[in-house]
PDB file of C-alpha atoms in Angstrom:
ATOM      1  CA  MET A   1     -30.482  17.177 -19.520  1.00 57.00           C
ATOM      2  CA  ASN A   2     -31.013  20.810 -18.469  1.00 66.00           C
ATOM      3  CA  ASN A   3     -31.293  22.894 -21.661  1.00 80.00           C
ATOM      4  CA  THR A   4     -31.658  26.228 -19.897  1.00 90.00           C
ATOM      5  CA  PRO A   5     -28.959  28.556 -21.274  1.00 95.00           C
ATOM      6  CA  ILE A   6     -26.140  29.288 -18.831  1.00 96.00           C
ATOM      7  CA  ALA A   7     -26.172  32.976 -17.889  1.00 97.00           C
ATOM      8  CA  ASP A   8     -23.498  35.318 -19.223  1.00 95.00           C
ATOM      9  CA  SER A   9     -22.348  35.992 -15.662  1.00 96.00           C
ATOM     10  CA  GLU A  10     -21.781  32.273 -14.948  1.00 97.00           C
ATOM     11  CA  LEU A  11     -20.042  31.227 -18.180  1.00 96.00           C
ATOM     12  CA  ILE A  12     -18.035  34.175 -19.448  1.00 97.00           C
ATOM     13  CA  ILE A  13     -17.065  34.042 -23.126  1.00 98.00           C
ATOM     14  CA  ASN A  14     -14.628  36.623 -24.474  1.00 98.00           C
ATOM     15  CA  PRO A  15     -15.545  38.745 -27.527  1.00 97.00           C
ATOM     16  CA  ASP A  16     -13.247  36.605 -29.702  1.00 97.00           C
ATOM     17  CA  GLY A  17     -15.170  33.457 -28.725  1.00 97.00           C
ATOM     18  CA  SER A  18     -12.583  32.124 -26.260  1.00 98.00           C
ATOM     19  CA  ILE A  19     -13.247  30.980 -22.684  1.00 98.00           C
ATOM     20  CA  PHE A  20     -12.758  33.720 -20.080  1.00 98.00           C
ATOM     21  CA  HIS A  21      -9.515  32.828 -18.253  1.00 98.00           C
ATOM     22  CA  LEU A  22      -7.771  30.343 -20.548  1.00 98.00           C
ATOM     23  CA  HIS A  23      -8.357  32.338 -23.769  1.00 98.00           C
ATOM     24  CA  ILE A  24      -8.786  29.028 -25.636  1.00 98.00           C
ATOM     25  CA  LYS A  25     -11.527  28.659 -28.256  1.00 98.00           C
ATOM     26  CA  PRO A  26     -13.644  25.536 -28.803  1.00 96.00           C
ATOM     27  CA  GLY A  27     -11.868  23.377 -31.360  1.00 96.00           C
ATOM     28  CA  GLN A  28      -8.413  24.512 -30.226  1.00 98.00           C
ATOM     29  CA  LEU A  29      -8.355  22.058 -27.302  1.00 98.00           C
ATOM     30  CA  ALA A  30      -7.108  18.497 -27.845  1.00 98.00           C
ATOM     31  CA  ASN A  31      -8.721  15.580 -26.003  1.00 98.00           C
ATOM     32  CA  LYS A  32      -5.329  14.780 -24.450  1.00 98.00           C
ATOM     33  CA  VAL A  33      -4.223  17.543 -22.065  1.00 98.00           C
ATOM     34  CA  ILE A  34      -0.986  17.937 -20.127  1.00 98.00           C
ATOM     35  CA  LEU A  35      -1.077  20.374 -17.203  1.00 98.00           C
ATOM     36  CA  VAL A  36       2.006  22.030 -15.711  1.00 97.00           C
ATOM     37  CA  GLY A  37       2.174  24.658 -13.007  1.00 95.00           C
ATOM     38  CA  ASP A  38       4.943  26.873 -14.364  1.00 95.00           C
ATOM     39  CA  PRO A  39       4.090  28.853 -17.535  1.00 96.00           C
ATOM     40  CA  GLY A  40       7.770  28.630 -18.459  1.00 94.00           C
ATOM     41  CA  ARG A  41       7.524  24.836 -18.624  1.00 95.00           C
ATOM     42  CA  VAL A  42       5.090  25.020 -21.558  1.00 97.00           C
ATOM     43  CA  ALA A  43       7.963  25.937 -23.881  1.00 96.00           C
ATOM     44  CA  MET A  44       9.949  22.904 -22.775  1.00 95.00           C
ATOM     45  CA  VAL A  45       7.034  20.517 -23.304  1.00 96.00           C
ATOM     46  CA  LYS A  46       6.049  21.925 -26.685  1.00 96.00           C
ATOM     47  CA  SER A  47       9.691  21.595 -27.844  1.00 96.00           C
ATOM     48  CA  PHE A  48       8.936  17.859 -28.137  1.00 97.00           C
ATOM     49  CA  PHE A  49       5.995  18.500 -30.506  1.00 98.00           C
ATOM     50  CA  ASP A  50       6.381  17.694 -34.189  1.00 97.00           C
ATOM     51  CA  SER A  51       4.157  20.649 -35.085  1.00 98.00           C
ATOM     52  CA  ILE A  52       2.309  23.502 -33.334  1.00 98.00           C
ATOM     53  CA  GLU A  53      -1.304  24.187 -34.262  1.00 98.00           C
ATOM     54  CA  CYS A  54      -2.101  27.147 -32.010  1.00 97.00           C
ATOM     55  CA  GLU A  55      -0.881  28.993 -28.920  1.00 98.00           C
ATOM     56  CA  ASN A  56      -2.695  31.172 -26.370  1.00 98.00           C
ATOM     57  CA  ALA A  57      -1.737  33.092 -23.237  1.00 97.00           C
ATOM     58  CA  ASN A  58      -3.506  35.007 -20.475  1.00 97.00           C
ATOM     59  CA  ARG A  59      -1.948  35.653 -17.076  1.00 97.00           C
ATOM     60  CA  GLU A  60      -0.508  32.356 -15.803  1.00 97.00           C
ATOM     61  CA  PHE A  61      -2.554  30.341 -18.298  1.00 98.00           C
ATOM     62  CA  VAL A  62      -0.228  29.637 -21.237  1.00 98.00           C
ATOM     63  CA  SER A  63      -1.191  26.936 -23.726  1.00 98.00           C
ATOM     64  CA  ALA A  64      -0.151  25.275 -26.970  1.00 98.00           C
ATOM     65  CA  THR A  65      -1.866  22.582 -29.021  1.00 98.00           C
ATOM     66  CA  GLY A  66       0.187  20.472 -31.362  1.00 98.00           C
ATOM     67  CA  SER A  67       1.107  17.021 -32.600  1.00 98.00           C
ATOM     68  CA  TYR A  68       3.468  14.478 -31.026  1.00 97.00           C
ATOM     69  CA  LYS A  69       4.032  11.190 -32.857  1.00 97.00           C
ATOM     70  CA  GLY A  70       0.607  11.441 -34.440  1.00 97.00           C
ATOM     71  CA  LYS A  71      -1.197  12.381 -31.209  1.00 97.00           C
ATOM     72  CA  ARG A  72      -2.946  15.738 -30.845  1.00 98.00           C
ATOM     73  CA  ILE A  73      -2.061  17.156 -27.410  1.00 98.00           C
ATOM     74  CA  THR A  74      -2.656  20.423 -25.561  1.00 98.00           C
ATOM     75  CA  ILE A  75      -0.137  21.633 -22.984  1.00 98.00           C
ATOM     76  CA  LEU A  76      -1.490  24.182 -20.477  1.00 98.00           C
ATOM     77  CA  SER A  77       0.019  25.927 -17.457  1.00 98.00           C
ATOM     78  CA  THR A  78      -2.205  26.372 -14.417  1.00 98.00           C
ATOM     79  CA  GLY A  79      -0.134  28.454 -12.041  1.00 96.00           C
ATOM     80  CA  ILE A  80      -0.055  27.364  -8.404  1.00 96.00           C
ATOM     81  CA  GLY A  81      -2.916  26.049  -6.287  1.00 96.00           C
ATOM     82  CA  THR A  82      -6.251  24.268  -6.347  1.00 96.00           C
ATOM     83  CA  ASP A  83      -8.121  27.566  -6.689  1.00 96.00           C
ATOM     84  CA  ASN A  84      -6.587  27.858 -10.159  1.00 97.00           C
ATOM     85  CA  ILE A  85      -7.458  24.221 -10.869  1.00 98.00           C
ATOM     86  CA  ASP A  86     -11.121  25.024 -10.180  1.00 98.00           C
ATOM     87  CA  ILE A  87     -10.871  27.561 -13.014  1.00 98.00           C
ATOM     88  CA  VAL A  88      -8.878  25.319 -15.341  1.00 98.00           C
ATOM     89  CA  LEU A  89     -10.982  22.141 -15.039  1.00 98.00           C
ATOM     90  CA  THR A  90     -14.283  24.006 -15.291  1.00 98.00           C
ATOM     91  CA  GLU A  91     -13.186  25.887 -18.405  1.00 98.00           C
ATOM     92  CA  LEU A  92     -11.588  22.848 -20.060  1.00 98.00           C
ATOM     93  CA  ASP A  93     -14.843  20.954 -19.594  1.00 98.00           C
ATOM     94  CA  ALA A  94     -16.874  23.869 -20.933  1.00 98.00           C
ATOM     95  CA  LEU A  95     -14.744  23.980 -24.080  1.00 98.00           C
ATOM     96  CA  VAL A  96     -15.738  20.433 -25.040  1.00 98.00           C
ATOM     97  CA  ASN A  97     -19.104  19.937 -23.360  1.00 98.00           C
ATOM     98  CA  ILE A  98     -20.896  23.285 -23.687  1.00 98.00           C
ATOM     99  CA  ASP A  99     -22.245  24.653 -26.985  1.00 97.00           C
ATOM    100  CA  PHE A 100     -21.007  28.246 -26.880  1.00 97.00           C
ATOM    101  CA  ALA A 101     -23.632  29.369 -29.406  1.00 96.00           C
ATOM    102  CA  THR A 102     -26.610  28.191 -27.331  1.00 96.00           C
ATOM    103  CA  ARG A 103     -24.795  28.227 -23.940  1.00 97.00           C
ATOM    104  CA  THR A 104     -26.265  24.770 -23.187  1.00 97.00           C
ATOM    105  CA  PRO A 105     -24.667  21.365 -22.508  1.00 96.00           C
ATOM    106  CA  LYS A 106     -24.007  19.242 -25.588  1.00 97.00           C
ATOM    107  CA  GLU A 107     -25.990  16.026 -25.954  1.00 94.00           C
ATOM    108  CA  GLU A 108     -22.825  13.982 -26.512  1.00 96.00           C
ATOM    109  CA  HIS A 109     -20.304  14.107 -23.654  1.00 97.00           C
ATOM    110  CA  THR A 110     -16.567  14.370 -24.408  1.00 98.00           C
ATOM    111  CA  SER A 111     -14.146  12.864 -21.887  1.00 98.00           C
ATOM    112  CA  LEU A 112     -10.675  14.402 -21.699  1.00 98.00           C
ATOM    113  CA  GLU A 113      -7.480  12.619 -20.663  1.00 98.00           C
ATOM    114  CA  ILE A 114      -5.652  14.973 -18.296  1.00 98.00           C
ATOM    115  CA  VAL A 115      -2.162  14.398 -16.904  1.00 98.00           C
ATOM    116  CA  ARG A 116      -0.479  16.829 -14.556  1.00 98.00           C
ATOM    117  CA  ILE A 117       3.330  16.891 -14.594  1.00 97.00           C
ATOM    118  CA  GLY A 118       4.733  18.572 -11.509  1.00 94.00           C
ATOM    119  CA  THR A 119       7.365  18.695  -8.807  1.00 90.00           C
ATOM    120  CA  SER A 120       6.873  17.548  -5.251  1.00 89.00           C
ATOM    121  CA  GLY A 121       8.392  16.919  -1.823  1.00 85.00           C
ATOM    122  CA  SER A 122       8.566  13.422  -0.332  1.00 90.00           C
ATOM    123  CA  LEU A 123       7.146  12.537   3.087  1.00 91.00           C
ATOM    124  CA  GLN A 124       8.719   9.054   3.166  1.00 93.00           C
ATOM    125  CA  ALA A 125      12.423   8.374   3.762  1.00 87.00           C
ATOM    126  CA  ASP A 126      12.610   5.660   1.087  1.00 88.00           C
ATOM    127  CA  LEU A 127      11.229   7.866  -1.692  1.00 89.00           C
ATOM    128  CA  PRO A 128      14.431   9.383  -3.094  1.00 86.00           C
ATOM    129  CA  VAL A 129      15.094  12.792  -4.554  1.00 89.00           C
ATOM    130  CA  ASP A 130      15.042  12.764  -8.390  1.00 88.00           C
ATOM    131  CA  SER A 131      12.597   9.828  -8.568  1.00 90.00           C
ATOM    132  CA  TRP A 132       9.115  10.001 -10.131  1.00 94.00           C
ATOM    133  CA  LEU A 133       5.893   9.646  -8.132  1.00 95.00           C
ATOM    134  CA  LEU A 134       2.610   8.598  -9.765  1.00 97.00           C
ATOM    135  CA  SER A 135      -0.354   9.536  -7.577  1.00 98.00           C
ATOM    136  CA  GLU A 136      -2.929   6.738  -7.519  1.00 97.00           C
ATOM    137  CA  ALA A 137      -4.939   8.824  -5.045  1.00 98.00           C
ATOM    138  CA  ALA A 138      -4.927  12.347  -3.630  1.00 98.00           C
ATOM    139  CA  ILE A 139      -5.960  13.879  -0.317  1.00 98.00           C
ATOM    140  CA  GLY A 140      -7.273  17.402  -0.669  1.00 98.00           C
ATOM    141  CA  PHE A 141      -6.528  19.791   2.181  1.00 98.00           C
ATOM    142  CA  ASP A 142      -7.934  22.634   0.051  1.00 97.00           C
ATOM    143  CA  GLY A 143     -11.675  22.108   0.486  1.00 96.00           C
ATOM    144  CA  VAL A 144     -12.586  23.001  -3.127  1.00 97.00           C
ATOM    145  CA  LEU A 145     -14.449  19.754  -3.805  1.00 98.00           C
ATOM    146  CA  ASN A 146     -16.616  20.327  -0.722  1.00 97.00           C
ATOM    147  CA  TYR A 147     -18.350  23.180  -2.548  1.00 98.00           C
ATOM    148  CA  TYR A 148     -19.802  20.825  -5.177  1.00 98.00           C
ATOM    149  CA  ALA A 149     -22.813  18.497  -5.055  1.00 98.00           C
ATOM    150  CA  ARG A 150     -22.145  14.724  -5.244  1.00 97.00           C
ATOM    151  CA  ARG A 151     -18.807  15.215  -3.518  1.00 97.00           C
ATOM    152  CA  ASN A 152     -19.316  12.021  -1.504  1.00 97.00           C
ATOM    153  CA  ASP A 153     -20.137  10.030  -4.648  1.00 98.00           C
ATOM    154  CA  VAL A 154     -16.560  10.346  -5.935  1.00 98.00           C
ATOM    155  CA  ALA A 155     -14.652  10.341  -2.622  1.00 98.00           C
ATOM    156  CA  ASP A 156     -13.157   7.385  -0.737  1.00 98.00           C
ATOM    157  CA  LEU A 157     -15.061   7.984   2.494  1.00 98.00           C
ATOM    158  CA  ASN A 158     -13.485   5.092   4.424  1.00 98.00           C
ATOM    159  CA  PHE A 159      -9.997   6.417   3.660  1.00 98.00           C
ATOM    160  CA  GLU A 160     -11.109   9.926   4.671  1.00 97.00           C
ATOM    161  CA  HIS A 161     -12.499   8.833   8.033  1.00 98.00           C
ATOM    162  CA  ALA A 162      -9.451   6.722   8.877  1.00 98.00           C
ATOM    163  CA  PHE A 163      -7.120   9.588   7.961  1.00 98.00           C
ATOM    164  CA  GLU A 164      -9.002  12.221   9.977  1.00 98.00           C
ATOM    165  CA  GLU A 165      -9.065   9.994  13.039  1.00 98.00           C
ATOM    166  CA  PHE A 166      -5.403   8.933  12.856  1.00 98.00           C
ATOM    167  CA  VAL A 167      -3.939  12.427  12.408  1.00 97.00           C
ATOM    168  CA  ASP A 168      -6.421  14.041  14.838  1.00 97.00           C
ATOM    169  CA  TRP A 169      -7.650  16.462  12.194  1.00 97.00           C
ATOM    170  CA  ASN A 170      -8.054  20.074  13.338  1.00 96.00           C
ATOM    171  CA  PRO A 171     -11.787  20.955  12.948  1.00 95.00           C
ATOM    172  CA  LEU A 172     -10.864  24.554  12.101  1.00 96.00           C
ATOM    173  CA  LEU A 173      -9.395  23.335   8.803  1.00 96.00           C
ATOM    174  CA  ALA A 174     -11.336  22.401   5.659  1.00 96.00           C
ATOM    175  CA  LYS A 175     -12.522  18.800   5.722  1.00 97.00           C
ATOM    176  CA  PRO A 176     -10.040  16.673   3.738  1.00 98.00           C
ATOM    177  CA  TYR A 177     -11.315  14.627   0.802  1.00 98.00           C
ATOM    178  CA  VAL A 178      -9.765  11.560  -0.851  1.00 98.00           C
ATOM    179  CA  VAL A 179     -10.131  10.935  -4.595  1.00 98.00           C
ATOM    180  CA  ASN A 180      -8.578   8.445  -7.004  1.00 98.00           C
ATOM    181  CA  ALA A 181      -6.767   8.766 -10.318  1.00 98.00           C
ATOM    182  CA  ALA A 182      -8.139   7.137 -13.472  1.00 98.00           C
ATOM    183  CA  CYS A 183      -6.893   3.553 -13.394  1.00 96.00           C
ATOM    184  CA  GLN A 184      -6.485   3.494 -17.195  1.00 95.00           C
ATOM    185  CA  LEU A 185      -3.983   6.363 -17.064  1.00 96.00           C
ATOM    186  CA  VAL A 186      -2.190   4.943 -14.031  1.00 96.00           C
ATOM    187  CA  ASP A 187      -1.700   1.633 -15.846  1.00 95.00           C
ATOM    188  CA  ARG A 188      -0.187   3.384 -18.868  1.00 94.00           C
ATOM    189  CA  LEU A 189       2.025   5.783 -16.927  1.00 96.00           C
ATOM    190  CA  ARG A 190       3.476   3.261 -14.469  1.00 93.00           C
ATOM    191  CA  SER A 191       5.423   1.504 -17.251  1.00 85.00           C
ATOM    192  CA  ASP A 192       8.871   2.729 -16.154  1.00 80.00           C
ATOM    193  CA  ALA A 193      11.214   1.477 -13.437  1.00 79.00           C
ATOM    194  CA  ARG A 194      11.682   5.031 -12.150  1.00 82.00           C
ATOM    195  CA  ILE A 195       7.995   5.309 -11.215  1.00 93.00           C
ATOM    196  CA  HIS A 196       6.909   4.981  -7.578  1.00 94.00           C
ATOM    197  CA  ILE A 197       3.201   4.734  -6.713  1.00 96.00           C
ATOM    198  CA  GLY A 198       1.698   6.666  -3.830  1.00 96.00           C
ATOM    199  CA  THR A 199      -0.964   8.891  -2.312  1.00 97.00           C
ATOM    200  CA  THR A 200      -0.430  12.627  -2.610  1.00 97.00           C
ATOM    201  CA  ILE A 201      -1.586  15.483  -0.387  1.00 97.00           C
ATOM    202  CA  SER A 202      -2.597  18.693  -2.132  1.00 97.00           C
ATOM    203  CA  ALA A 203      -2.082  21.585   0.283  1.00 97.00           C
ATOM    204  CA  PRO A 204      -3.619  25.078  -0.009  1.00 96.00           C
ATOM    205  CA  GLY A 205      -0.240  26.727   0.601  1.00 96.00           C
ATOM    206  CA  PHE A 206       3.511  26.101   0.519  1.00 94.00           C
ATOM    207  CA  TYR A 207       4.570  27.067   4.039  1.00 96.00           C
ATOM    208  CA  GLY A 208       2.210  26.539   6.981  1.00 96.00           C
ATOM    209  CA  PRO A 209      -0.178  24.178   5.152  1.00 96.00           C
ATOM    210  CA  GLN A 210       2.795  21.897   4.361  1.00 94.00           C
ATOM    211  CA  GLY A 211       4.262  22.130   7.858  1.00 93.00           C
ATOM    212  CA  ARG A 212       7.044  24.642   7.125  1.00 92.00           C
ATOM    213  CA  VAL A 213       7.971  27.153   9.815  1.00 95.00           C
ATOM    214  CA  VAL A 214       9.589  30.467   8.931  1.00 96.00           C
ATOM    215  CA  ARG A 215       8.344  32.991  11.519  1.00 97.00           C
ATOM    216  CA  LEU A 216       4.810  31.842  12.293  1.00 98.00           C
ATOM    217  CA  PRO A 217       4.233  28.797  14.546  1.00 98.00           C
ATOM    218  CA  LEU A 218       1.947  25.995  13.346  1.00 97.00           C
ATOM    219  CA  ALA A 219      -1.494  25.191  14.740  1.00 96.00           C
ATOM    220  CA  SER A 220      -0.731  21.446  14.404  1.00 95.00           C
ATOM    221  CA  PRO A 221       3.077  21.173  14.688  1.00 95.00           C
ATOM    222  CA  ASN A 222       3.152  17.360  14.664  1.00 95.00           C
ATOM    223  CA  LEU A 223       0.819  16.866  11.707  1.00 96.00           C
ATOM    224  CA  ASN A 224       3.517  15.821   9.222  1.00 95.00           C
ATOM    225  CA  GLU A 225       4.826  13.147  11.606  1.00 95.00           C
ATOM    226  CA  ARG A 226       1.338  11.679  11.911  1.00 97.00           C
ATOM    227  CA  ILE A 227       0.823  11.859   8.145  1.00 97.00           C
ATOM    228  CA  THR A 228       4.071   9.963   7.502  1.00 95.00           C
ATOM    229  CA  ALA A 229       3.051   7.236   9.979  1.00 96.00           C
ATOM    230  CA  PHE A 230      -0.499   6.831   8.604  1.00 98.00           C
ATOM    231  CA  ARG A 231      -1.413   3.596   6.805  1.00 97.00           C
ATOM    232  CA  PHE A 232      -4.720   2.504   5.259  1.00 97.00           C
ATOM    233  CA  ASN A 233      -5.159  -0.886   3.612  1.00 95.00           C
ATOM    234  CA  GLY A 234      -1.454  -1.022   2.822  1.00 93.00           C
ATOM    235  CA  ARG A 235      -1.405   2.514   1.383  1.00 95.00           C
ATOM    236  CA  ARG A 236       0.591   5.435   2.734  1.00 96.00           C
ATOM    237  CA  VAL A 237       0.897   9.163   2.093  1.00 97.00           C
ATOM    238  CA  THR A 238       3.998   9.792   0.010  1.00 96.00           C
ATOM    239  CA  ASN A 239       4.255  13.459  -0.895  1.00 94.00           C
ATOM    240  CA  TYR A 240       2.970  17.023  -0.853  1.00 93.00           C
ATOM    241  CA  GLU A 241       2.070  19.206  -3.828  1.00 95.00           C
ATOM    242  CA  MET A 242      -0.656  21.781  -4.503  1.00 96.00           C
ATOM    243  CA  GLU A 243      -2.978  20.787  -7.384  1.00 97.00           C
ATOM    244  CA  CYS A 244      -3.597  17.036  -7.708  1.00 97.00           C
ATOM    245  CA  SER A 245      -6.659  16.571  -5.489  1.00 98.00           C
ATOM    246  CA  CYS A 246      -8.791  19.167  -7.269  1.00 98.00           C
ATOM    247  CA  ILE A 247      -7.814  17.777 -10.678  1.00 98.00           C
ATOM    248  CA  TYR A 248      -8.934  14.306  -9.592  1.00 98.00           C
ATOM    249  CA  GLY A 249     -12.096  15.393  -7.827  1.00 98.00           C
ATOM    250  CA  LEU A 250     -13.431  17.685 -10.549  1.00 98.00           C
ATOM    251  CA  SER A 251     -12.430  15.229 -13.286  1.00 98.00           C
ATOM    252  CA  LEU A 252     -14.446  12.509 -11.571  1.00 98.00           C
ATOM    253  CA  LEU A 253     -17.484  14.779 -11.209  1.00 98.00           C
ATOM    254  CA  LEU A 254     -17.226  16.044 -14.801  1.00 98.00           C
ATOM    255  CA  GLY A 255     -16.527  12.669 -16.407  1.00 98.00           C
ATOM    256  CA  HIS A 256     -12.857  13.068 -17.355  1.00 98.00           C
ATOM    257  CA  LYS A 257      -9.821  10.840 -16.736  1.00 98.00           C
ATOM    258  CA  ALA A 258      -6.942  12.298 -14.734  1.00 98.00           C
ATOM    259  CA  ALA A 259      -3.563  11.332 -13.320  1.00 98.00           C
ATOM    260  CA  THR A 260      -0.622  13.168 -11.793  1.00 98.00           C
ATOM    261  CA  VAL A 261       3.056  12.294 -11.931  1.00 97.00           C
ATOM    262  CA  CYS A 262       5.662  14.412 -10.156  1.00 95.00           C
ATOM    263  CA  ALA A 263       9.416  14.605  -9.996  1.00 92.00           C
ATOM    264  CA  ILE A 264      10.454  14.338  -6.354  1.00 91.00           C
ATOM    265  CA  ILE A 265      12.775  17.296  -5.877  1.00 88.00           C
ATOM    266  CA  ALA A 266      12.962  17.292  -2.063  1.00 87.00           C
ATOM    267  CA  ASN A 267      12.868  14.753   0.772  1.00 84.00           C
ATOM    268  CA  ARG A 268      11.336  16.462   3.795  1.00 77.00           C
ATOM    269  CA  LEU A 269      12.461  13.780   6.262  1.00 76.00           C
ATOM    270  CA  ALA A 270      16.090  13.797   5.113  1.00 70.00           C
ATOM    271  CA  GLY A 271      16.202  17.542   4.497  1.00 76.00           C
ATOM    272  CA  GLN A 272      17.497  16.911   0.974  1.00 78.00           C
ATOM    273  CA  TYR A 273      16.878  18.940  -2.178  1.00 83.00           C
ATOM    274  CA  SER A 274      17.689  18.004  -5.771  1.00 81.00           C
ATOM    275  CA  LYS A 275      20.958  19.418  -7.081  1.00 83.00           C
ATOM    276  CA  ASP A 276      19.486  19.748 -10.599  1.00 81.00           C
ATOM    277  CA  TYR A 277      15.927  18.545 -11.159  1.00 82.00           C
ATOM    278  CA  LYS A 278      15.422  20.017 -14.650  1.00 88.00           C
ATOM    279  CA  PRO A 279      16.790  16.943 -16.516  1.00 89.00           C
ATOM    280  CA  VAL A 280      14.591  14.750 -14.288  1.00 90.00           C
ATOM    281  CA  VAL A 281      11.492  16.745 -15.242  1.00 92.00           C
ATOM    282  CA  LYS A 282      12.424  16.731 -18.930  1.00 93.00           C
ATOM    283  CA  ALA A 283      12.776  12.935 -18.941  1.00 94.00           C
ATOM    284  CA  LEU A 284       9.418  12.704 -17.153  1.00 95.00           C
ATOM    285  CA  VAL A 285       7.765  14.902 -19.792  1.00 96.00           C
ATOM    286  CA  GLU A 286       8.974  12.588 -22.551  1.00 96.00           C
ATOM    287  CA  HIS A 287       7.686   9.562 -20.623  1.00 95.00           C
ATOM    288  CA  VAL A 288       4.223  11.146 -20.282  1.00 96.00           C
ATOM    289  CA  LEU A 289       4.099  12.199 -23.948  1.00 97.00           C
ATOM    290  CA  ASN A 290       4.872   8.646 -24.998  1.00 96.00           C
ATOM    291  CA  ASN A 291       2.200   7.146 -22.766  1.00 95.00           C
ATOM    292  CA  ILE A 292      -0.699   9.584 -22.673  1.00 93.00           C
TER     293      ILE A 292
END
């Protein structure tokens, strides 16, 4: 283990002893973590808690740690995008695996259980609006994982190569990576008839990167059609969202367990959008709380 202290410029600790962006202090973070994108959704999730231990907020990063049926859980909003996930996962890991006093890694590693609850758009006609999608794997269009060593050690390289070849991947884009969820969490979260299992794409944007056209034309206008038709060992790509791949990739590299489950609020092929997805998300939150 490298015991060289991490420089102040690389691991920034606030004057109150909290981590730079999240404003959470060591000891305030539970080992079970629920991530949501929208800061406003934190209030809805924490309304299920039996008690609240602490709350913190900075920019889009709003958090609360409390108790639910005897389980200590932290709920944290991430904002939108894998760039924010790079911040969130790195700082969550630092809170449990770095000694802030010495600025060195702890001898005993702590593994977090991390579940993202989100909303998503379906890329398959038979995946209905207002259903739930549990991502057993994620394809990252964002490129974040490519900046880290041992990237290939945690990626499904055969899946990656087959996907790039089938969709005729544009070499001007970041190389996609494929990473898996923690099987232990998938097994616990799939215990509901409303759950569908699939492979999720995390895109680095909402419009062009997900094939939407407003005023600007697309560099690869037929990409979504090819994605929908792609199959690999009986698996298919089911949906788009914007965070899952980086959560999975960094969790694998850092030694944490992660899964993502989303409410499907739109079907891109049918052009359908949920009439009221809030009750669907609320029911999903309760399902995750009971099974995390």
